[in-house]
PDB file of C-alpha atoms and ligand atoms in Angstrom:
ATOM      1  CA  MET R 702     -16.043 -25.730 -12.864  1.00 87.00           C
ATOM      2  CA  GLY R 703     -13.779 -22.519 -11.662  1.00 98.00           C
ATOM      3  CA  ILE R 704     -10.203 -22.945 -10.518  1.00 98.00           C
ATOM      4  CA  LEU R 705     -11.293 -21.629  -7.244  1.00 98.00           C
ATOM      5  CA  GLU R 706     -14.306 -23.837  -6.616  1.00 98.00           C
ATOM      6  CA  GLY R 707     -14.934 -24.804  -2.796  1.00 97.00           C
ATOM      7  CA  LYS R 708     -11.992 -22.142  -1.783  1.00 98.00           C
ATOM      8  CA  ARG R 709     -12.953 -19.545   1.057  1.00 98.00           C
ATOM      9  CA  LEU R 710     -10.919 -16.378   0.588  1.00 98.00           C
ATOM     10  CA  LEU R 711     -10.714 -13.191   2.753  1.00 98.00           C
ATOM     11  CA  VAL R 712      -9.957 -10.025   0.481  1.00 99.00           C
ATOM     12  CA  THR R 713      -8.782  -7.075   1.809  1.00 98.00           C
ATOM     13  CA  GLY R 714      -8.211  -3.866   0.109  1.00 98.00           C
ATOM     14  CA  VAL R 715     -11.559  -2.705  -1.606  1.00 98.00           C
ATOM     15  CA  LEU R 716     -12.243   0.904  -1.895  1.00 97.00           C
ATOM     16  CA  THR R 717     -13.616   1.487  -5.111  1.00 97.00           C
ATOM     17  CA  ASP R 718     -14.183  -0.618  -8.132  1.00 96.00           C
ATOM     18  CA  SER R 719     -11.018   0.272  -9.894  1.00 97.00           C
ATOM     19  CA  SER R 720      -9.156  -1.236  -6.689  1.00 98.00           C
ATOM     20  CA  ILE R 721      -7.202  -4.102  -7.585  1.00 98.00           C
ATOM     21  CA  ALA R 722      -8.823  -6.156  -5.003  1.00 98.00           C
ATOM     22  CA  PHE R 723     -12.136  -5.252  -6.453  1.00 98.00           C
ATOM     23  CA  SER R 724     -11.210  -7.218  -9.653  1.00 98.00           C
ATOM     24  CA  VAL R 725      -9.601 -10.036  -7.618  1.00 99.00           C
ATOM     25  CA  ALA R 726     -12.966 -10.422  -5.648  1.00 98.00           C
ATOM     26  CA  LYS R 727     -14.974 -10.330  -8.829  1.00 98.00           C
ATOM     27  CA  LEU R 728     -13.008 -13.047 -10.424  1.00 98.00           C
ATOM     28  CA  ALA R 729     -12.662 -14.949  -7.556  1.00 98.00           C
ATOM     29  CA  GLN R 730     -16.462 -15.208  -7.273  1.00 98.00           C
ATOM     30  CA  GLN R 731     -16.627 -15.658 -10.917  1.00 98.00           C
ATOM     31  CA  GLU R 732     -14.179 -18.823 -10.245  1.00 98.00           C
ATOM     32  CA  GLY R 733     -16.153 -20.379  -7.532  1.00 98.00           C
ATOM     33  CA  ALA R 734     -14.769 -18.806  -4.303  1.00 98.00           C
ATOM     34  CA  GLN R 735     -16.700 -17.858  -1.341  1.00 98.00           C
ATOM     35  CA  ILE R 736     -15.172 -14.431  -0.287  1.00 98.00           C
ATOM     36  CA  VAL R 737     -15.341 -12.024   2.748  1.00 98.00           C
ATOM     37  CA  LEU R 738     -14.284  -8.709   2.071  1.00 98.00           C
ATOM     38  CA  THR R 739     -12.494  -6.301   4.701  1.00 98.00           C
ATOM     39  CA  GLY R 740     -12.463  -2.611   4.396  1.00 98.00           C
ATOM     40  CA  PHE R 741     -10.977   0.227   6.227  1.00 98.00           C
ATOM     41  CA  GLY R 742     -12.501   3.412   7.288  1.00 92.00           C
ATOM     42  CA  ARG R 743     -15.369   4.260   4.904  1.00 86.00           C
ATOM     43  CA  LEU R 744     -17.189   0.855   5.437  1.00 95.00           C
ATOM     44  CA  SER R 745     -20.185   2.388   3.860  1.00 96.00           C
ATOM     45  CA  LEU R 746     -18.556   3.017   0.839  1.00 96.00           C
ATOM     46  CA  VAL R 747     -16.971  -0.547   0.589  1.00 98.00           C
ATOM     47  CA  GLU R 748     -20.295  -2.007   1.473  1.00 98.00           C
ATOM     48  CA  ARG R 749     -21.908  -0.166  -1.440  1.00 98.00           C
ATOM     49  CA  ILE R 750     -19.184  -1.349  -3.777  1.00 98.00           C
ATOM     50  CA  ALA R 751     -19.362  -4.870  -2.411  1.00 98.00           C
ATOM     51  CA  LYS R 752     -22.736  -4.633  -3.909  1.00 98.00           C
ATOM     52  CA  ARG R 753     -21.403  -4.649  -7.318  1.00 98.00           C
ATOM     53  CA  LEU R 754     -19.932  -8.055  -7.106  1.00 98.00           C
ATOM     54  CA  PRO R 755     -21.512 -11.112  -8.540  1.00 97.00           C
ATOM     55  CA  GLU R 756     -22.463 -12.104  -5.102  1.00 97.00           C
ATOM     56  CA  PRO R 757     -22.589  -9.092  -2.554  1.00 97.00           C
ATOM     57  CA  PRO R 758     -19.846 -10.578   0.440  1.00 98.00           C
ATOM     58  CA  PRO R 759     -19.919  -9.918   4.241  1.00 98.00           C
ATOM     59  CA  VAL R 760     -17.875  -6.770   4.611  1.00 98.00           C
ATOM     60  CA  LEU R 761     -15.689  -6.505   7.942  1.00 98.00           C
ATOM     61  CA  GLU R 762     -14.113  -3.740   9.286  1.00 98.00           C
ATOM     62  CA  LEU R 763     -10.133  -4.153   9.372  1.00 98.00           C
ATOM     63  CA  ASP R 764      -7.630  -1.275   9.931  1.00 98.00           C
ATOM     64  CA  VAL R 765      -4.080  -3.562   9.831  1.00 98.00           C
ATOM     65  CA  THR R 766      -2.472  -0.895  12.909  1.00 98.00           C
ATOM     66  CA  SER R 767      -5.186  -1.953  15.214  1.00 98.00           C
ATOM     67  CA  THR R 768      -4.205  -4.927  17.540  1.00 98.00           C
ATOM     68  CA  GLU R 769      -8.231  -5.147  18.265  1.00 98.00           C
ATOM     69  CA  HIS R 770      -9.490  -5.428  14.607  1.00 98.00           C
ATOM     70  CA  LEU R 771      -6.399  -8.128  14.223  1.00 98.00           C
ATOM     71  CA  ASP R 772      -6.970 -10.017  17.013  1.00 98.00           C
ATOM     72  CA  SER R 773     -10.861 -10.690  16.620  1.00 98.00           C
ATOM     73  CA  LEU R 774     -10.355 -11.237  12.818  1.00 98.00           C
ATOM     74  CA  ALA R 775     -10.329 -15.201  12.908  1.00 98.00           C
ATOM     75  CA  ASP R 776     -13.496 -15.203  14.846  1.00 98.00           C
ATOM     76  CA  ARG R 777     -15.181 -12.569  12.757  1.00 98.00           C
ATOM     77  CA  VAL R 778     -14.301 -14.215   9.179  1.00 98.00           C
ATOM     78  CA  GLY R 779     -15.242 -17.709  10.994  1.00 97.00           C
ATOM     79  CA  GLU R 780     -18.436 -16.655  11.490  1.00 97.00           C
ATOM     80  CA  HIS R 781     -19.081 -16.493   7.715  1.00 98.00           C
ATOM     81  CA  LEU R 782     -16.570 -18.915   6.494  1.00 97.00           C
ATOM     82  CA  GLY R 783     -15.730 -21.445   8.980  1.00 91.00           C
ATOM     83  CA  GLY R 784     -12.136 -21.653   7.592  1.00 97.00           C
ATOM     84  CA  LEU R 785      -9.756 -19.978   5.149  1.00 98.00           C
ATOM     85  CA  ASP R 786      -7.965 -21.355   1.876  1.00 98.00           C
ATOM     86  CA  GLY R 787      -6.416 -17.864   0.937  1.00 98.00           C
ATOM     87  CA  VAL R 788      -5.949 -14.360   1.776  1.00 99.00           C
ATOM     88  CA  VAL R 789      -5.338 -11.477  -0.667  1.00 99.00           C
ATOM     89  CA  HIS R 790      -3.494  -8.451   0.796  1.00 99.00           C
ATOM     90  CA  ALA R 791      -4.041  -5.444  -1.408  1.00 98.00           C
ATOM     91  CA  ILE R 792      -3.098  -2.900   1.387  1.00 98.00           C
ATOM     92  CA  GLY R 793      -0.670   0.126   0.759  1.00 98.00           C
ATOM     93  CA  PHE R 794      -0.568   3.718   2.389  1.00 98.00           C
ATOM     94  CA  ALA R 795       2.325   6.173   2.684  1.00 97.00           C
ATOM     95  CA  PRO R 796       1.846   9.960   3.850  1.00 97.00           C
ATOM     96  CA  GLN R 797       2.137  12.425   1.165  1.00 96.00           C
ATOM     97  CA  THR R 798       5.416  13.647   2.701  1.00 97.00           C
ATOM     98  CA  ALA R 799       6.837  10.105   1.933  1.00 97.00           C
ATOM     99  CA  LEU R 800       6.131  10.392  -1.913  1.00 97.00           C
ATOM    100  CA  GLY R 801       6.848  12.691  -4.782  1.00 94.00           C
ATOM    101  CA  GLY R 802      10.605  13.558  -4.540  1.00 94.00           C
ATOM    102  CA  ASN R 803      10.762  14.305  -1.035  1.00 92.00           C
ATOM    103  CA  PHE R 804      12.904  11.319  -0.297  1.00 98.00           C
ATOM    104  CA  LEU R 805      15.629  13.401   1.529  1.00 98.00           C
ATOM    105  CA  ASN R 806      13.396  15.077   4.127  1.00 97.00           C
ATOM    106  CA  THR R 807      10.909  12.739   5.106  1.00 98.00           C
ATOM    107  CA  SER R 808      10.644  12.507   8.922  1.00 98.00           C
ATOM    108  CA  TRP R 809      10.838   8.958  10.701  1.00 98.00           C
ATOM    109  CA  GLU R 810       7.213   9.125  11.917  1.00 98.00           C
ATOM    110  CA  ASP R 811       6.116   9.354   8.304  1.00 98.00           C
ATOM    111  CA  VAL R 812       8.353   6.272   6.961  1.00 98.00           C
ATOM    112  CA  ALA R 813       7.090   4.058  10.097  1.00 98.00           C
ATOM    113  CA  THR R 814       3.454   4.748   9.201  1.00 98.00           C
ATOM    114  CA  ALA R 815       4.197   3.856   5.464  1.00 98.00           C
ATOM    115  CA  VAL R 816       5.928   0.408   6.677  1.00 98.00           C
ATOM    116  CA  GLN R 817       3.696  -0.313   9.116  1.00 98.00           C
ATOM    117  CA  VAL R 818       0.340  -0.510   6.842  1.00 98.00           C
ATOM    118  CA  SER R 819       2.293  -1.487   3.404  1.00 98.00           C
ATOM    119  CA  THR R 820       4.869  -4.099   4.881  1.00 99.00           C
ATOM    120  CA  TYR R 821       4.423  -4.992   8.392  1.00 99.00           C
ATOM    121  CA  SER R 822       0.620  -5.610   7.762  1.00 99.00           C
ATOM    122  CA  PHE R 823       1.563  -8.515   5.709  1.00 99.00           C
ATOM    123  CA  LYS R 824       2.879 -10.567   8.394  1.00 99.00           C
ATOM    124  CA  SER R 825       0.016  -9.085  10.621  1.00 98.00           C
ATOM    125  CA  LEU R 826      -2.701  -9.982   8.400  1.00 98.00           C
ATOM    126  CA  ALA R 827      -0.977 -13.511   7.740  1.00 98.00           C
ATOM    127  CA  VAL R 828      -0.665 -14.389  11.449  1.00 98.00           C
ATOM    128  CA  ALA R 829      -4.365 -13.251  12.193  1.00 98.00           C
ATOM    129  CA  ALA R 830      -5.640 -15.437   9.281  1.00 98.00           C
ATOM    130  CA  LEU R 831      -3.784 -18.369  10.602  1.00 98.00           C
ATOM    131  CA  PRO R 832      -6.169 -20.137  13.026  1.00 98.00           C
ATOM    132  CA  LEU R 833      -8.242 -20.346  10.200  1.00 98.00           C
ATOM    133  CA  MET R 834      -5.851 -21.846   7.749  1.00 98.00           C
ATOM    134  CA  LYS R 835      -5.614 -25.349   9.312  1.00 97.00           C
ATOM    135  CA  GLU R 836      -5.873 -27.059   5.791  1.00 97.00           C
ATOM    136  CA  GLY R 837      -3.152 -25.049   4.247  1.00 98.00           C
ATOM    137  CA  GLY R 838      -3.503 -22.454   1.554  1.00 98.00           C
ATOM    138  CA  ALA R 839      -2.296 -19.386  -0.160  1.00 99.00           C
ATOM    139  CA  ILE R 840      -1.672 -15.806   0.743  1.00 99.00           C
ATOM    140  CA  VAL R 841      -1.182 -13.294  -2.060  1.00 99.00           C
ATOM    141  CA  GLY R 842       0.112  -9.844  -1.685  1.00 99.00           C
ATOM    142  CA  LEU R 843       0.194  -6.832  -4.248  1.00 98.00           C
ATOM    143  CA  ASP R 844       3.790  -5.423  -4.873  1.00 98.00           C
ATOM    144  CA  PHE R 845       5.322  -2.642  -7.316  1.00 98.00           C
ATOM    145  CA  ASP R 846       8.699  -3.873  -8.400  1.00 97.00           C
ATOM    146  CA  ALA R 847      11.307  -2.699  -5.826  1.00 98.00           C
ATOM    147  CA  THR R 848      14.434  -3.633  -7.265  1.00 97.00           C
ATOM    148  CA  LYS R 849      14.795  -0.026  -8.616  1.00 95.00           C
ATOM    149  CA  ALA R 850      14.659   3.444  -7.326  1.00 96.00           C
ATOM    150  CA  TRP R 851      11.761   4.923  -9.320  1.00 94.00           C
ATOM    151  CA  PRO R 852      10.667   8.496  -9.803  1.00 92.00           C
ATOM    152  CA  VAL R 853       8.395   9.845  -7.010  1.00 94.00           C
ATOM    153  CA  TYR R 854       7.756   6.374  -5.521  1.00 95.00           C
ATOM    154  CA  ASP R 855      10.368   7.526  -2.562  1.00 97.00           C
ATOM    155  CA  TRP R 856       9.407   5.600   0.966  1.00 98.00           C
ATOM    156  CA  MET R 857       6.677   3.493  -0.606  1.00 98.00           C
ATOM    157  CA  GLY R 858       9.534   2.070  -2.912  1.00 98.00           C
ATOM    158  CA  VAL R 859      11.558   1.207   0.400  1.00 98.00           C
ATOM    159  CA  ALA R 860       8.249  -0.249   1.978  1.00 98.00           C
ATOM    160  CA  LYS R 861       7.663  -2.553  -0.987  1.00 98.00           C
ATOM    161  CA  ALA R 862      11.349  -3.587  -0.994  1.00 98.00           C
ATOM    162  CA  GLY R 863      10.388  -4.565   2.780  1.00 99.00           C
ATOM    163  CA  LEU R 864       7.239  -6.447   1.729  1.00 99.00           C
ATOM    164  CA  GLU R 865       9.152  -8.606  -0.861  1.00 98.00           C
ATOM    165  CA  SER R 866      11.696  -9.397   2.045  1.00 99.00           C
ATOM    166  CA  CYS R 867       8.706 -10.111   4.318  1.00 99.00           C
ATOM    167  CA  SER R 868       6.929 -12.611   1.681  1.00 99.00           C
ATOM    168  CA  ARG R 869      10.258 -14.498   1.638  1.00 98.00           C
ATOM    169  CA  TYR R 870      10.569 -14.759   5.506  1.00 99.00           C
ATOM    170  CA  LEU R 871       6.589 -15.810   5.621  1.00 99.00           C
ATOM    171  CA  ALA R 872       7.096 -18.183   3.123  1.00 99.00           C
ATOM    172  CA  ARG R 873       9.737 -19.788   5.188  1.00 98.00           C
ATOM    173  CA  ASP R 874       7.788 -19.814   8.262  1.00 98.00           C
ATOM    174  CA  LEU R 875       4.397 -20.667   7.063  1.00 98.00           C
ATOM    175  CA  GLY R 876       5.616 -23.337   4.811  1.00 98.00           C
ATOM    176  CA  LYS R 877       5.013 -26.002   7.427  1.00 98.00           C
ATOM    177  CA  HIS R 878       1.430 -25.042   7.883  1.00 98.00           C
ATOM    178  CA  GLY R 879       1.213 -26.036   4.029  1.00 98.00           C
ATOM    179  CA  ILE R 880       0.645 -22.169   3.409  1.00 98.00           C
ATOM    180  CA  ARG R 881       2.388 -20.631   0.086  1.00 99.00           C
ATOM    181  CA  VAL R 882       3.011 -17.110   0.218  1.00 99.00           C
ATOM    182  CA  ASN R 883       3.477 -14.996  -3.025  1.00 99.00           C
ATOM    183  CA  LEU R 884       3.231 -11.688  -4.670  1.00 99.00           C
ATOM    184  CA  VAL R 885       2.184 -10.019  -7.550  1.00 99.00           C
ATOM    185  CA  ALA R 886       4.293  -7.235  -8.755  1.00 98.00           C
ATOM    186  CA  ALA R 887       2.011  -5.024 -11.082  1.00 98.00           C
ATOM    187  CA  GLY R 888       2.443  -2.315 -13.105  1.00 97.00           C
ATOM    188  CA  PRO R 889       0.760   1.190 -12.672  1.00 97.00           C
ATOM    189  CA  LEU R 890      -2.750   0.996 -12.411  1.00 97.00           C
ATOM    190  CA  ARG R 891      -4.860   4.016 -12.164  1.00 95.00           C
ATOM    191  CA  THR R 892      -6.519   3.726  -8.424  1.00 95.00           C
ATOM    192  CA  MET R 893      -7.013   5.483  -5.506  1.00 93.00           C
ATOM    193  CA  ALA R 894      -3.807   4.790  -4.310  1.00 93.00           C
ATOM    194  CA  ALA R 895      -2.038   5.599  -7.369  1.00 93.00           C
ATOM    195  CA  LYS R 896      -3.968   8.910  -7.964  1.00 91.00           C
ATOM    196  CA  SER R 897      -2.442  10.061  -4.444  1.00 90.00           C
ATOM    197  CA  ILE R 898       0.849   9.814  -5.491  1.00 92.00           C
ATOM    198  CA  PRO R 899       2.224  13.228  -6.663  1.00 90.00           C
ATOM    199  CA  GLY R 900       3.667  12.743 -10.097  1.00 89.00           C
ATOM    200  CA  PHE R 901       2.311   9.282 -10.616  1.00 89.00           C
ATOM    201  CA  GLY R 902       1.364  10.310 -14.261  1.00 88.00           C
ATOM    202  CA  GLU R 903       5.026   9.736 -15.030  1.00 86.00           C
ATOM    203  CA  PHE R 904       4.563   6.118 -14.948  1.00 88.00           C
ATOM    204  CA  GLU R 905       1.231   6.300 -16.956  1.00 87.00           C
ATOM    205  CA  ASP R 906       3.212   7.679 -19.677  1.00 85.00           C
ATOM    206  CA  SER R 907       6.346   5.807 -19.785  1.00 93.00           C
ATOM    207  CA  TRP R 908       5.220   2.369 -18.589  1.00 96.00           C
ATOM    208  CA  PRO R 909       3.049   1.685 -21.714  1.00 95.00           C
ATOM    209  CA  ALA R 910       5.819   2.836 -24.078  1.00 94.00           C
ATOM    210  CA  LYS R 911       8.370   0.610 -22.432  1.00 96.00           C
ATOM    211  CA  ALA R 912       6.082  -2.718 -22.140  1.00 97.00           C
ATOM    212  CA  PRO R 913       7.266  -5.517 -24.867  1.00 97.00           C
ATOM    213  CA  ILE R 914       3.567  -6.634 -24.906  1.00 97.00           C
ATOM    214  CA  GLY R 915       2.021  -3.046 -24.029  1.00 97.00           C
ATOM    215  CA  TRP R 916       0.549  -2.249 -20.946  1.00 97.00           C
ATOM    216  CA  ASP R 917      -3.109  -0.643 -20.014  1.00 97.00           C
ATOM    217  CA  ILE R 918      -3.319   1.466 -16.690  1.00 96.00           C
ATOM    218  CA  ASN R 919      -6.983   1.171 -16.628  1.00 96.00           C
ATOM    219  CA  ASP R 920      -7.050  -2.462 -16.672  1.00 98.00           C
ATOM    220  CA  PRO R 921      -6.547  -4.500 -13.421  1.00 98.00           C
ATOM    221  CA  ILE R 922      -7.788  -7.599 -14.515  1.00 98.00           C
ATOM    222  CA  PRO R 923      -4.572  -9.044 -15.795  1.00 98.00           C
ATOM    223  CA  ALA R 924      -3.237  -8.546 -11.975  1.00 98.00           C
ATOM    224  CA  ALA R 925      -6.471 -10.105 -10.739  1.00 98.00           C
ATOM    225  CA  LYS R 926      -5.969 -13.087 -12.713  1.00 98.00           C
ATOM    226  CA  ALA R 927      -2.197 -13.651 -11.407  1.00 99.00           C
ATOM    227  CA  CYS R 928      -3.642 -13.257  -7.828  1.00 99.00           C
ATOM    228  CA  VAL R 929      -6.595 -15.626  -8.698  1.00 99.00           C
ATOM    229  CA  ALA R 930      -3.993 -18.395 -10.296  1.00 98.00           C
ATOM    230  CA  LEU R 931      -1.651 -17.841  -7.240  1.00 99.00           C
ATOM    231  CA  LEU R 932      -4.554 -18.545  -4.714  1.00 98.00           C
ATOM    232  CA  SER R 933      -5.867 -21.791  -6.519  1.00 98.00           C
ATOM    233  CA  ASP R 934      -4.059 -25.207  -6.803  1.00 98.00           C
ATOM    234  CA  TRP R 935      -2.302 -24.288  -9.899  1.00 98.00           C
ATOM    235  CA  PHE R 936       0.871 -23.025  -8.217  1.00 98.00           C
ATOM    236  CA  PRO R 937       1.201 -26.025  -5.806  1.00 98.00           C
ATOM    237  CA  ALA R 938       4.697 -25.999  -5.499  1.00 98.00           C
ATOM    238  CA  THR R 939       5.595 -21.989  -5.632  1.00 98.00           C
ATOM    239  CA  THR R 940       6.441 -20.074  -2.783  1.00 99.00           C
ATOM    240  CA  GLY R 941       8.178 -17.065  -1.821  1.00 98.00           C
ATOM    241  CA  GLU R 942       7.899 -15.949  -5.547  1.00 98.00           C
ATOM    242  CA  ILE R 943       7.349 -12.675  -6.995  1.00 98.00           C
ATOM    243  CA  VAL R 944       5.046 -13.044 -10.261  1.00 98.00           C
ATOM    244  CA  HIS R 945       5.519  -9.693 -12.472  1.00 98.00           C
ATOM    245  CA  VAL R 946       2.351  -8.875 -14.351  1.00 98.00           C
ATOM    246  CA  ASP R 947       3.644  -5.703 -15.839  1.00 98.00           C
ATOM    247  CA  GLY R 948       3.997  -5.799 -19.408  1.00 98.00           C
ATOM    248  CA  GLY R 949       7.207  -7.007 -19.240  1.00 98.00           C
ATOM    249  CA  VAL R 950       8.888  -3.694 -18.151  1.00 97.00           C
ATOM    250  CA  HIS R 951      10.944  -5.262 -15.401  1.00 97.00           C
ATOM    251  CA  ALA R 952      12.806  -7.356 -17.903  1.00 97.00           C
ATOM    252  CA  ILE R 953      13.762  -4.386 -20.125  1.00 95.00           C
ATOM    253  CA  GLY R 954      16.880  -2.074 -19.665  1.00 86.00           C
ATOM    254  CA  ALA R 955      16.445   1.776 -19.949  1.00 66.00           C
TER     255      ALA R 955
HETATM  256  N1  NAD Y1458      -2.333   1.147  -8.374  1.00 90.35           N
HETATM  257  C1  NAD Y1458      -1.093   0.529  -8.762  1.00 90.35           C
HETATM  258  O1  NAD Y1458      -0.433   1.305  -9.619  1.00 90.35           O
HETATM  259  C2  NAD Y1458      -0.268  -0.724  -7.936  1.00 90.35           C
HETATM  260  C3  NAD Y1458       0.809  -1.158  -8.837  1.00 90.35           C
HETATM  261  C4  NAD Y1458       1.490  -2.084  -8.030  1.00 90.35           C
HETATM  262  C5  NAD Y1458       1.026  -2.600  -6.577  1.00 90.35           C
HETATM  263  N2  NAD Y1458      -0.125  -1.860  -6.081  1.00 90.35           N
HETATM  264  C6  NAD Y1458      -0.404  -2.199  -4.831  1.00 90.35           C
HETATM  265  O2  NAD Y1458      -1.691  -2.903  -4.791  1.00 90.35           O
HETATM  266  C7  NAD Y1458      -2.269  -2.675  -3.576  1.00 90.35           C
HETATM  267  C8  NAD Y1458      -3.968  -2.129  -3.705  1.00 90.35           C
HETATM  268  O3  NAD Y1458      -3.813  -0.915  -4.157  1.00 90.35           O
HETATM  269  P1  NAD Y1458      -4.662  -0.413  -5.245  1.00 90.35           P
HETATM  270  O4  NAD Y1458      -3.833   0.391  -6.359  1.00 90.35           O
HETATM  271  O5  NAD Y1458      -5.687  -1.389  -5.688  1.00 90.35           O
HETATM  272  O6  NAD Y1458      -5.347   0.853  -4.583  1.00 90.35           O
HETATM  273  P2  NAD Y1458      -6.513   1.338  -3.731  1.00 90.35           P
HETATM  274  O7  NAD Y1458      -6.803   2.740  -3.216  1.00 90.35           O
HETATM  275  O8  NAD Y1458      -7.649   0.746  -4.259  1.00 90.35           O
HETATM  276  O9  NAD Y1458      -6.260  -0.042  -2.303  1.00 90.35           O
HETATM  277  C9  NAD Y1458      -5.543   0.488  -1.189  1.00 90.35           C
HETATM  278  C10 NAD Y1458      -6.144   0.041  -0.093  1.00 90.35           C
HETATM  279  O10 NAD Y1458      -5.309   0.146   1.055  1.00 90.35           O
HETATM  280  C11 NAD Y1458      -6.629   0.258   1.988  1.00 90.35           C
HETATM  281  N3  NAD Y1458      -5.628   0.773   3.378  1.00 90.35           N
HETATM  282  C12 NAD Y1458      -5.056   1.835   3.519  1.00 90.35           C
HETATM  283  N4  NAD Y1458      -4.592   2.108   4.964  1.00 90.35           N
HETATM  284  C13 NAD Y1458      -5.134   0.695   5.452  1.00 90.35           C
HETATM  285  C14 NAD Y1458      -5.039   0.171   6.851  1.00 90.35           C
HETATM  286  N5  NAD Y1458      -4.705   0.976   7.942  1.00 90.35           N
HETATM  287  N6  NAD Y1458      -5.611  -0.980   7.198  1.00 90.35           N
HETATM  288  C15 NAD Y1458      -6.402  -1.662   6.379  1.00 90.35           C
HETATM  289  N7  NAD Y1458      -6.235  -1.181   4.550  1.00 90.35           N
HETATM  290  C16 NAD Y1458      -5.913  -0.120   4.476  1.00 90.35           C
HETATM  291  C17 NAD Y1458      -7.351   1.323   1.750  1.00 90.35           C
HETATM  292  O11 NAD Y1458      -8.635   1.068   2.646  1.00 90.35           O
HETATM  293  C18 NAD Y1458      -7.475   0.732  -0.003  1.00 90.35           C
HETATM  294  O12 NAD Y1458      -8.601  -0.283  -0.001  1.00 90.35           O
HETATM  295  C19 NAD Y1458      -1.329  -2.009  -2.515  1.00 90.35           C
HETATM  296  O13 NAD Y1458      -0.645  -2.751  -1.846  1.00 90.35           O
HETATM  297  C20 NAD Y1458      -0.548  -1.446  -3.625  1.00 90.35           C
HETATM  298  O14 NAD Y1458       0.377  -0.522  -3.321  1.00 90.35           O
HETATM  299  C21 NAD Y1458      -0.800  -0.967  -6.600  1.00 90.35           C
END
C-alpha cells in the first residue's frame, strides 16, 4: 500500500514533464492518490502532458489571478473527487523586468504581478479549496530559500519571502480545520520557470559544488518526494514548516 492510498489531491503547476508538479503528480499516483490537475493558459499542452502520467487525470483551468476561476474551483474539483485531502501549490511567475539584476528599477506594477501570482495565490488557492477539505488535510507549496539575497532572483526572492510568511499565517488560520500547511524549499531545477530567469545558469553551476550531498539540477524527484511525504499521514504534527530539499546548501556558509 502506498503512503497516499485513499487521498484525493489537487495538483497545480503542471506545464511540462520537467515541472516539479508533474513529478509530484506521478509519485502521488504511484503512492495511491487520486488526483486532479489544474493548468494555466496552455490547457491543451497540459492535457497532453497529463496523458504521460500513470493514470491520466482530469485537467481544470485555473488562473490564480481570476476570481471567477477561484470561486468555481471547489465545484469543478468536487465533480471529480467529491472532497480533497491535499493541495499542491506549484505556481510562480515574475515579469522579466523583476528578474536578472534589474532590482532597483522594477516598477510596482511588475512587482505586484509577481507577488499576486507567486505569493498571494497560496492564500487564494487554500481558501478556494477549503470547502472541499472538511476532514482536514495538507497543503504544500514550492519555495526557494528566501533567507538570502541571491544573484538574479530579485523580486521573485521577495515574493518567496512573502510566500514563507504566508505559509505560517495559513498554518495559523487553517490549523483549526485540521489542515497542515508546509513548504518545500527546493534547490535549482531546470524547469520552464527556471529557464525564464535571466542568469539562472549561475545557480546551475554553483549549487552542485556547494551542496554537501551534491545536487542534480535535472532531478525533481527529491523535491517531489518531500511534497508527497508532507501530503501523507507521516507528518501529522508538522505545520508552518519549510523542508529544505537542496542538497544541504541552506546549511552551509559561503
Ligand atoms: N525550478 C526551480 O529551480 C525551483 C526551485 C524552487 C522552487 N521552485 C518553485 O516551484 C514552483 C513550480 O515551478 P517549476 O520550477 O516546476 O516551473 P514550471 O514552469 O514547470 O511551473 C510553474 C507553473 O506556474 C504556473 N503559473 C504561472 N502563472 C500562473 C497563474 N496566473 N495561474 C496559475 N498558474 C500559473 C505555470 O502554468 C506553471 O505550471 C514555483 O513556485 C517555483 O517558484 C522552482
